Short mmCIF file of C-alpha atoms in Angstrom, two decimals:
data_model
loop_
_atom_site.label_atom_id
_atom_site.label_comp_id
_atom_site.label_asym_id
_atom_site.label_seq_id
_atom_site.Cartn_x
_atom_site.Cartn_y
_atom_site.Cartn_z
CA MET A 117 0.00 0.00 0.00
CA LYS A 118 1.42 3.37 -0.99
CA ALA A 119 2.18 5.93 1.70
CA ILE A 120 -0.58 8.44 2.39
CA ASP A 121 0.12 12.08 3.10
CA PHE A 122 -2.67 13.22 5.47
CA THR A 123 -3.54 16.83 4.79
CA THR A 124 -5.99 18.95 6.78
CA GLU A 125 -8.50 18.63 3.93
CA GLU A 126 -8.30 14.81 4.00
CA LEU A 127 -8.81 14.71 7.77
CA CYS A 128 -12.05 16.65 7.24
CA HIS A 129 -13.55 13.85 5.13
CA ASP A 130 -16.42 12.17 6.95
CA PRO A 131 -15.29 8.84 8.44
CA ARG A 132 -17.42 5.71 8.66
CA LEU A 133 -18.02 5.21 12.36
CA ARG A 134 -19.09 2.28 14.48
CA ILE A 135 -21.84 3.74 16.68
CA ALA A 136 -23.35 2.07 19.72
CA LEU A 137 -26.90 3.36 20.10
CA VAL A 138 -28.65 2.60 23.39
CA THR A 139 -32.43 2.82 23.69
CA GLU A 140 -35.20 1.40 25.83
CA THR A 141 -37.79 1.57 23.03
CA TRP A 142 -37.66 0.31 19.46
CA PRO A 143 -40.16 -0.84 16.80
CA PRO A 144 -42.50 -2.68 16.72
CA GLU A 145 -43.28 -0.65 19.86
CA VAL A 146 -45.49 2.22 18.75
CA ASN A 147 -44.42 5.65 19.98
CA GLY A 148 -42.72 8.73 18.60
CA VAL A 149 -39.33 7.90 20.11
CA ALA A 150 -39.19 4.43 18.56
CA MET A 151 -40.26 5.76 15.16
CA THR A 152 -37.76 8.62 15.26
CA LEU A 153 -34.87 6.37 16.28
CA LYS A 154 -35.65 3.89 13.50
CA ARG A 155 -35.52 6.70 10.95
CA MET A 156 -32.24 8.00 12.35
CA VAL A 157 -30.59 4.58 12.53
CA ASP A 158 -31.61 3.92 8.91
CA GLY A 159 -30.11 7.31 8.04
CA LEU A 160 -26.79 6.50 9.75
CA ILE A 161 -26.51 3.19 7.92
CA LYS A 162 -27.37 4.82 4.60
CA ARG A 163 -24.49 7.24 5.19
CA GLY A 164 -21.99 4.40 5.63
CA HIS A 165 -21.90 4.06 9.43
CA SER A 166 -22.48 0.81 11.30
CA VAL A 167 -24.80 0.68 14.31
CA GLN A 168 -24.78 -1.60 17.33
CA LEU A 169 -28.27 -1.27 18.81
CA VAL A 170 -28.46 -1.95 22.55
CA ARG A 171 -32.05 -2.41 23.76
CA PRO A 172 -34.14 -4.50 26.19
CA LYS A 173 -35.75 -7.73 25.06
CA GLN A 174 -39.34 -7.02 24.04
CA ALA A 175 -40.58 -10.62 24.42
CA PRO A 176 -39.19 -13.90 25.83
CA GLY A 177 -38.38 -15.22 22.36
CA ASP A 178 -36.76 -12.00 21.12
CA VAL A 179 -33.58 -12.75 19.14
CA ALA A 180 -30.79 -10.24 18.49
CA LEU A 181 -30.63 -9.12 14.87
CA ARG A 182 -27.44 -9.39 12.82
CA ASP A 183 -28.07 -7.63 9.53
CA GLY A 184 -25.03 -6.16 7.82
CA ALA A 185 -24.35 -2.71 9.27
CA LEU A 186 -26.93 -3.23 12.05
CA GLU A 187 -26.41 -5.60 14.96
CA GLU A 188 -28.35 -5.83 18.19
CA VAL A 189 -27.32 -6.45 21.78
CA LEU A 190 -30.32 -7.42 23.93
CA SER A 191 -30.49 -6.62 27.62
CA ARG A 192 -32.93 -7.44 30.41
CA GLY A 193 -35.91 -5.20 30.98
CA LEU A 194 -38.97 -4.69 33.18
CA LYS A 195 -42.43 -3.59 32.10
CA LEU A 196 -42.87 0.14 32.63
CA PRO A 197 -45.74 0.70 35.10
CA ARG A 198 -48.90 2.18 33.54
CA TYR A 199 -47.28 2.28 30.09
CA ASP A 200 -48.29 -0.85 28.19
CA GLY A 201 -45.90 -2.09 25.53
CA LEU A 202 -42.76 -0.43 26.89
CA LYS A 203 -39.99 -1.79 29.07
CA LEU A 204 -37.44 -0.17 31.33
CA GLY A 205 -33.94 -1.45 30.60
CA LEU A 206 -32.15 -2.78 33.68
CA PRO A 207 -28.61 -1.66 34.62
CA ALA A 208 -25.97 -3.30 32.43
CA LYS A 209 -22.70 -1.45 33.04
CA SER A 210 -20.50 -4.54 33.48
CA ARG A 211 -21.87 -6.23 30.40
CA LEU A 212 -21.50 -3.10 28.29
CA VAL A 213 -17.91 -2.61 29.46
CA ARG A 214 -17.13 -6.19 28.43
CA THR A 215 -18.95 -5.85 25.11
CA TRP A 216 -17.33 -2.54 24.21
CA THR A 217 -13.89 -3.73 25.33
CA ARG A 218 -14.10 -6.70 22.95
CA GLN A 219 -15.32 -4.55 20.07
CA ARG A 220 -14.81 -0.88 20.79
CA PRO A 221 -17.30 1.55 19.24
CA ASP A 222 -16.14 4.95 18.04
CA LEU A 223 -19.00 6.69 19.82
CA VAL A 224 -21.93 5.85 22.11
CA HIS A 225 -25.29 7.56 21.62
CA VAL A 226 -27.81 7.13 24.45
CA ALA A 227 -31.39 7.84 23.42
CA THR A 228 -33.30 7.15 26.66
CA GLU A 229 -32.60 8.02 30.27
CA GLY A 230 -33.60 4.86 32.13
CA PRO A 231 -31.27 2.56 34.13
CA LEU A 232 -29.90 1.03 30.92
CA GLY A 233 -29.12 4.48 29.53
CA TRP A 234 -27.48 5.67 32.76
CA THR A 235 -25.19 2.64 32.93
CA ALA A 236 -24.37 3.03 29.23
CA VAL A 237 -23.10 6.56 29.94
CA SER A 238 -21.09 5.17 32.87
CA ALA A 239 -19.61 2.37 30.76
CA ALA A 240 -18.66 4.83 28.02
CA ALA A 241 -16.97 7.08 30.58
CA LYS A 242 -15.00 4.15 32.02
CA LEU A 243 -13.73 3.24 28.55
CA ARG A 244 -13.12 6.89 27.60
CA LEU A 245 -15.58 6.71 24.71
CA PRO A 246 -17.27 9.89 23.46
CA VAL A 247 -20.97 9.80 24.34
CA THR A 248 -23.98 11.85 23.22
CA SER A 249 -27.63 11.75 24.28
CA ASP A 250 -31.18 12.56 23.18
CA PHE A 251 -33.86 14.37 25.15
CA HIS A 252 -37.03 12.79 23.76
CA THR A 253 -39.54 12.86 26.61
CA ASN A 254 -40.52 15.31 29.36
CA PHE A 255 -40.68 12.62 32.05
CA ASP A 256 -40.61 15.23 34.80
CA HIS A 257 -43.79 16.81 33.36
CA TYR A 258 -45.56 13.44 33.34
CA SER A 259 -45.36 13.03 37.12
CA ALA A 260 -48.34 15.29 37.89
CA HIS A 261 -50.53 13.32 35.47
CA TYR A 262 -49.77 10.03 37.23
CA GLY A 263 -50.37 11.13 40.82
CA VAL A 264 -46.70 11.53 41.78
CA GLY A 265 -46.26 15.27 41.31
CA TRP A 266 -43.85 15.34 44.24
CA LEU A 267 -41.37 13.47 42.03
CA ARG A 268 -41.13 16.26 39.45
CA GLN A 269 -38.13 18.04 40.98
CA PRO A 270 -36.12 14.85 41.71
CA VAL A 271 -36.81 13.56 38.19
CA ALA A 272 -35.83 16.91 36.67
CA ALA A 273 -32.57 16.88 38.66
CA TYR A 274 -31.82 13.32 37.54
CA LEU A 275 -32.43 14.17 33.88
CA ARG A 276 -30.20 17.25 34.06
CA ARG A 277 -27.38 15.27 35.68
CA PHE A 278 -27.81 12.45 33.15
CA HIS A 279 -27.50 14.71 30.11
CA ASN A 280 -24.73 16.88 31.52
CA ARG A 281 -22.57 13.75 31.73
CA THR A 282 -22.61 13.57 27.90
CA ALA A 283 -20.72 15.58 25.31
CA ALA A 284 -23.91 16.82 23.67
CA THR A 285 -27.67 16.57 24.22
CA PHE A 286 -29.81 16.63 21.08
CA VAL A 287 -33.31 18.13 21.29
CA PRO A 288 -35.93 18.54 18.53
CA THR A 289 -36.85 22.24 18.89
CA SER A 290 -35.15 25.55 19.61
CA GLU A 291 -37.86 26.27 22.19
CA LEU A 292 -36.88 23.15 24.16
CA ALA A 293 -33.17 23.93 23.79
CA HIS A 294 -33.73 27.38 25.30
CA ALA A 295 -35.84 25.96 28.13
CA LEU A 296 -33.28 23.29 29.03
CA ALA A 297 -30.42 25.78 28.90
CA GLY A 298 -32.34 27.87 31.41
CA GLN A 299 -32.58 24.82 33.67
CA GLY A 300 -28.82 24.27 33.71
CA TYR A 301 -28.42 21.84 30.83
CA GLU A 302 -25.08 22.16 29.04
CA ARG A 303 -24.07 21.55 25.41
CA VAL A 304 -27.61 21.37 23.97
CA GLU A 305 -28.00 21.15 20.20
CA VAL A 306 -31.15 21.20 18.06
CA ILE A 307 -31.74 18.32 15.65
CA SER A 308 -35.29 18.51 14.36
CA ARG A 309 -37.60 15.80 13.01
CA GLY A 310 -38.82 14.93 9.56
CA VAL A 311 -41.94 13.37 8.08
CA ASP A 312 -42.51 10.73 5.41
CA THR A 313 -44.60 12.64 2.86
CA LYS A 314 -45.02 9.54 0.69
CA MET A 315 -46.58 7.58 3.54
CA TYR A 316 -48.61 10.48 4.95
CA SER A 317 -50.46 12.04 2.04
CA PRO A 318 -53.90 13.45 1.15
CA ALA A 319 -53.95 10.80 -1.59
CA ARG A 320 -54.77 8.20 1.08
CA ARG A 321 -58.17 9.75 1.82
CA SER A 322 -60.81 7.01 1.78
CA ASP A 323 -64.55 7.52 1.33
CA GLU A 324 -65.01 3.90 2.35
CA LEU A 325 -63.26 4.51 5.68
CA ARG A 326 -65.33 7.66 6.29
CA ALA A 327 -68.48 5.64 5.67
CA GLN A 328 -67.30 3.07 8.23
CA TRP A 329 -66.97 5.91 10.73
CA GLY A 330 -70.55 6.94 10.00
CA VAL A 331 -69.59 10.26 8.38
CA ALA A 332 -72.22 11.28 5.83
CA SER A 333 -71.35 12.94 2.54
CA GLY A 334 -70.27 16.48 3.39
CA GLY A 335 -69.98 15.56 7.07
CA LEU A 336 -67.09 16.42 9.39
CA ALA A 337 -64.58 13.91 10.77
CA VAL A 338 -62.60 15.22 13.77
CA VAL A 339 -59.57 13.10 14.65
CA SER A 340 -57.35 12.67 17.69
CA VAL A 341 -54.15 10.64 17.24
CA GLY A 342 -51.86 9.55 20.05
CA ARG A 343 -51.56 7.56 23.24
CA LEU A 344 -54.73 7.59 25.31
CA ALA A 345 -53.08 8.76 28.50
CA PRO A 346 -53.51 11.61 31.02
CA GLU A 347 -50.56 13.62 29.75
CA LYS A 348 -52.20 14.08 26.32
CA ASN A 349 -54.89 16.48 27.64
CA LEU A 350 -57.69 14.39 26.12
CA GLY A 351 -60.31 16.03 28.33
CA LEU A 352 -59.85 19.24 26.34
CA THR A 353 -60.11 17.32 23.08
CA LEU A 354 -63.48 15.93 24.14
CA ARG A 355 -64.74 19.32 25.37
CA ALA A 356 -63.74 20.92 22.07
CA PHE A 357 -65.56 18.20 20.15
CA ALA A 358 -68.69 18.63 22.28
CA ALA A 359 -68.65 22.34 21.37
CA ILE A 360 -68.20 21.44 17.70
CA ARG A 361 -71.20 19.08 17.84
CA GLU A 362 -73.41 21.92 19.03
CA GLN A 363 -72.67 23.73 15.74
CA ARG A 364 -72.08 20.71 13.54
CA PRO A 365 -74.40 17.83 14.52
CA ASP A 366 -72.98 15.88 11.57
CA ALA A 367 -69.51 15.80 13.17
CA ARG A 368 -67.98 12.48 14.20
CA MET A 369 -65.07 12.03 16.63
CA VAL A 370 -62.44 9.46 15.62
CA VAL A 371 -59.88 8.51 18.27
CA VAL A 372 -56.76 6.72 17.00
CA GLY A 373 -54.54 5.17 19.66
CA ASP A 374 -54.68 3.12 22.81
CA GLY A 375 -53.68 3.44 26.44
CA PRO A 376 -54.96 3.60 30.02
CA MET A 377 -57.63 6.23 29.26
CA ARG A 378 -59.37 4.25 26.52
CA GLU A 379 -62.41 3.43 28.66
CA ALA A 380 -62.60 6.96 30.05
CA VAL A 381 -62.57 8.42 26.53
CA ALA A 382 -65.30 6.00 25.44
CA ARG A 383 -67.44 7.02 28.44
CA GLY A 384 -66.77 10.72 27.88
CA CYS A 385 -67.73 10.57 24.21
CA PRO A 386 -70.00 7.55 23.61
CA GLN A 387 -70.55 8.46 19.96
CA ALA A 388 -66.81 8.47 19.19
CA VAL A 389 -65.20 5.88 16.98
CA ILE A 390 -62.36 4.35 19.05
CA ALA A 391 -60.13 3.08 16.24
CA GLY A 392 -57.37 1.74 18.50
CA MET A 393 -53.74 1.50 17.47
CA ARG A 394 -53.09 1.87 13.75
CA HIS A 395 -49.90 1.40 11.76
CA GLY A 396 -48.35 2.24 8.40
CA GLU A 397 -50.69 2.87 5.49
CA ASP A 398 -53.73 2.18 7.69
CA LEU A 399 -52.69 4.97 10.08
CA ALA A 400 -51.98 7.26 7.13
CA ALA A 401 -55.48 6.61 5.76
CA HIS A 402 -57.01 7.53 9.14
CA TYR A 403 -55.22 10.88 9.07
CA ALA A 404 -56.05 11.66 5.46
CA SER A 405 -59.71 10.66 5.78
CA ALA A 406 -60.35 13.16 8.57
CA ASP A 407 -61.05 16.89 8.25
CA LEU A 408 -59.82 18.43 11.49
CA PHE A 409 -57.09 17.30 13.91
CA LEU A 410 -57.25 18.31 17.58
CA PHE A 411 -53.95 18.04 19.48
CA PRO A 412 -53.91 19.98 22.78
CA SER A 413 -51.00 18.12 24.45
CA LEU A 414 -48.61 20.20 26.57
CA THR A 415 -46.13 17.45 27.47
CA GLU A 416 -44.48 16.83 24.08
CA THR A 417 -40.82 17.32 23.35
CA PHE A 418 -41.78 17.41 19.67
CA GLY A 419 -45.03 15.71 18.64
CA ASN A 420 -44.47 13.73 15.44
CA VAL A 421 -48.23 13.51 14.95
CA THR A 422 -48.27 17.23 14.15
CA LEU A 423 -46.11 16.70 11.06
CA GLU A 424 -47.96 13.53 10.10
CA GLY A 425 -51.28 15.37 10.19
CA MET A 426 -49.90 18.27 8.16
CA ALA A 427 -48.43 15.93 5.55
CA SER A 428 -51.85 14.28 5.30
CA GLY A 429 -53.44 17.61 4.40
CA LEU A 430 -55.17 18.06 7.74
CA CYS A 431 -55.97 21.33 9.45
CA THR A 432 -54.46 20.95 12.93
CA VAL A 433 -55.45 22.84 16.09
CA ALA A 434 -52.66 22.80 18.68
CA TYR A 435 -51.00 24.89 21.32
CA ASP A 436 -48.08 27.13 20.34
CA TYR A 437 -45.69 24.54 21.66
CA ALA A 438 -43.21 21.86 20.50
CA ALA A 439 -43.54 21.02 16.78
CA ALA A 440 -46.54 23.29 16.31
CA ALA A 441 -44.54 26.29 17.52
CA GLU A 442 -41.81 25.47 15.01
CA VAL A 443 -43.86 24.79 11.87
CA ILE A 444 -47.44 26.14 12.15
CA ARG A 445 -48.43 29.70 11.26
CA ASP A 446 -51.83 30.48 12.72
CA LEU A 447 -54.66 30.31 10.18
CA HIS A 448 -52.15 29.76 7.37
CA ASN A 449 -51.12 26.10 7.62
CA GLY A 450 -52.86 25.25 10.89
CA ALA A 451 -54.02 26.88 14.09
CA VAL A 452 -51.97 27.58 17.21
CA LEU A 453 -53.21 28.98 20.51
CA ARG A 454 -51.37 30.36 23.50
CA CYS A 455 -50.37 27.51 25.80
CA GLY A 456 -53.07 26.79 28.38
CA ASP A 457 -55.75 28.94 26.69
CA GLU A 458 -58.46 26.27 26.77
CA ASP A 459 -61.30 28.63 25.84
CA GLY A 460 -59.31 29.89 22.86
CA PHE A 461 -58.53 26.32 21.79
CA ILE A 462 -62.22 25.39 21.84
CA GLU A 463 -63.27 28.56 20.03
CA ARG A 464 -60.71 28.04 17.26
CA ALA A 465 -61.72 24.38 16.89
CA VAL A 466 -65.38 25.39 16.47
CA GLN A 467 -64.45 28.20 14.05
CA LEU A 468 -62.54 25.82 11.77
CA ALA A 469 -65.13 23.07 12.06
CA CYS A 470 -67.72 25.48 10.66
CA ALA A 471 -65.53 27.10 7.96
CA ASP A 472 -65.19 24.40 5.32
CA ALA A 473 -63.43 26.51 2.68
CA LEU A 474 -60.91 28.00 5.14
CA ARG A 475 -60.22 24.60 6.70
CA THR A 476 -59.62 23.04 3.29
CA GLU A 477 -57.21 25.79 2.23
CA ILE A 478 -55.31 25.51 5.52
CA GLY A 479 -55.00 21.77 4.90
CA ARG A 480 -53.49 22.41 1.46
CA GLU A 481 -50.96 24.84 2.96
CA ALA A 482 -50.15 22.31 5.68
CA ARG A 483 -49.29 19.74 3.04
CA ARG A 484 -47.09 22.22 1.18
CA SER A 485 -45.26 23.05 4.42
CA ALA A 486 -44.71 19.39 5.25
CA GLU A 487 -43.16 18.73 1.85
CA GLY A 488 -40.23 20.94 2.91
CA ILE A 489 -39.59 19.02 6.16
CA ASP A 490 -37.34 16.25 4.90
CA TRP A 491 -35.89 13.31 6.86
CA GLU A 492 -32.79 13.32 4.64
CA ARG A 493 -31.72 16.74 5.88
CA VAL A 494 -32.49 15.79 9.48
CA ASN A 495 -30.38 12.65 9.17
CA ASP A 496 -27.51 14.59 7.58
CA HIS A 497 -27.53 16.90 10.59
CA PHE A 498 -27.63 14.00 13.06
CA ALA A 499 -24.77 12.12 11.39
CA ASP A 500 -22.69 15.31 11.16
CA ALA A 501 -23.24 16.01 14.86
CA LEU A 502 -22.05 12.53 15.84
CA VAL A 503 -18.96 12.84 13.64
CA ARG A 504 -18.15 16.24 15.18
CA THR A 505 -18.40 14.77 18.66
CA TRP A 506 -16.19 11.84 17.69
CA ARG A 507 -13.59 14.19 16.24
CA GLY A 508 -13.60 16.11 19.49
CA GLY A 509 -12.94 12.91 21.42
CA VAL A 510 -10.02 11.51 19.43
CA GLY A 511 -6.53 12.78 18.81
CA ALA A 512 -4.95 13.35 15.41
CA ARG A 513 -3.12 10.01 15.62
CA ASP A 514 -6.43 8.16 16.12
CA ALA A 515 -8.02 10.03 13.21
CA ARG A 516 -5.13 9.08 10.93
CA THR A 517 -5.45 5.43 11.98
CA VAL A 518 -9.15 5.39 11.07
CA LEU A 519 -8.50 7.03 7.71
CA ARG A 520 -5.68 4.58 6.91
CA THR A 521 -8.02 1.68 7.65
CA GLN A 522 -10.70 3.11 5.41
CA GLU A 523 -8.18 3.68 2.61
CA ALA A 524 -7.06 0.05 2.86
CA GLU A 525 -10.68 -1.18 2.79
CA SER A 526 -11.45 0.84 -0.31
#
């Protein structure tokens, strides 16, 4: 092999890294974190990186995947109380130290803050591996909704300490980055989210599905999409729909999702269609076949459903918060209300329910806006951020060694 003269320009070429990504949720579990991580892992692999996915077993017969650039390491987990379908990864520091000593990753990225995530940060520190993290979920905000409000401050302190142990914390919105910085979080960087505009599209609108819901020709289908849980503010959704029904008796409520509040929602709105959990093209058809999307949650770190609804051509009513604050312009491509203004939320929902032409035009603008929110650009940003962190954690000699190896392989 001929000698290689490493110039500054050559050292700036993006390397192909081996990344250990640690998460306590992964498909087929249905939640925004699992979906986002799957997109980002696919993006890393597409860009030439290899990923070792460390996650809890989801079922007794779960087998670790070995598929080219993606390999899995399965850990033990416990069911997360009051959150069906998710597990909490148990501590695994010793095992991770052994695993990463045998086959050392270039960087560790920790996506969730449970016991598995904490011990992954500790294992990375012991081995002097650069480590980054994601802030996906406002767990401290959830405490009040589950009757343990006294835990909010301890949980907030734990999360801050967790993320400040890492070289960078990635968050999906500038609003959240500013809020966390004000709470003492260090090295926070914004990496947004994308939406699949081929999957979520107005073209998936189905008259047959609307007929199954009992929506007459020219009738109004109001949809709610998400986990049926206290933190989603579903009481306001149902109150807004009740107000809509007073003006639009032809309106039908369609609730997509499942969770501990399913029975309460059914009791609170007996005429609603409880569609349960939906996936893939079926979920996309439920979005596109509706006319108005109500999403009053105030506990999101992002809210992927906002982008999915917009891509589907839906007029969305939300608080000026999380994804809606980033992408919706009021009465242009959706509707946003001041956070906590419940009366305003209900009034705007009724206004749009009764204004068919305005609602339709807002839906068209929502689709046009979503077409500019591309996963490819998001994944470029994510991969670049990991490479920057890796470069900050290795010396010039290590960088030259990696580049020599890549030159030999090519």
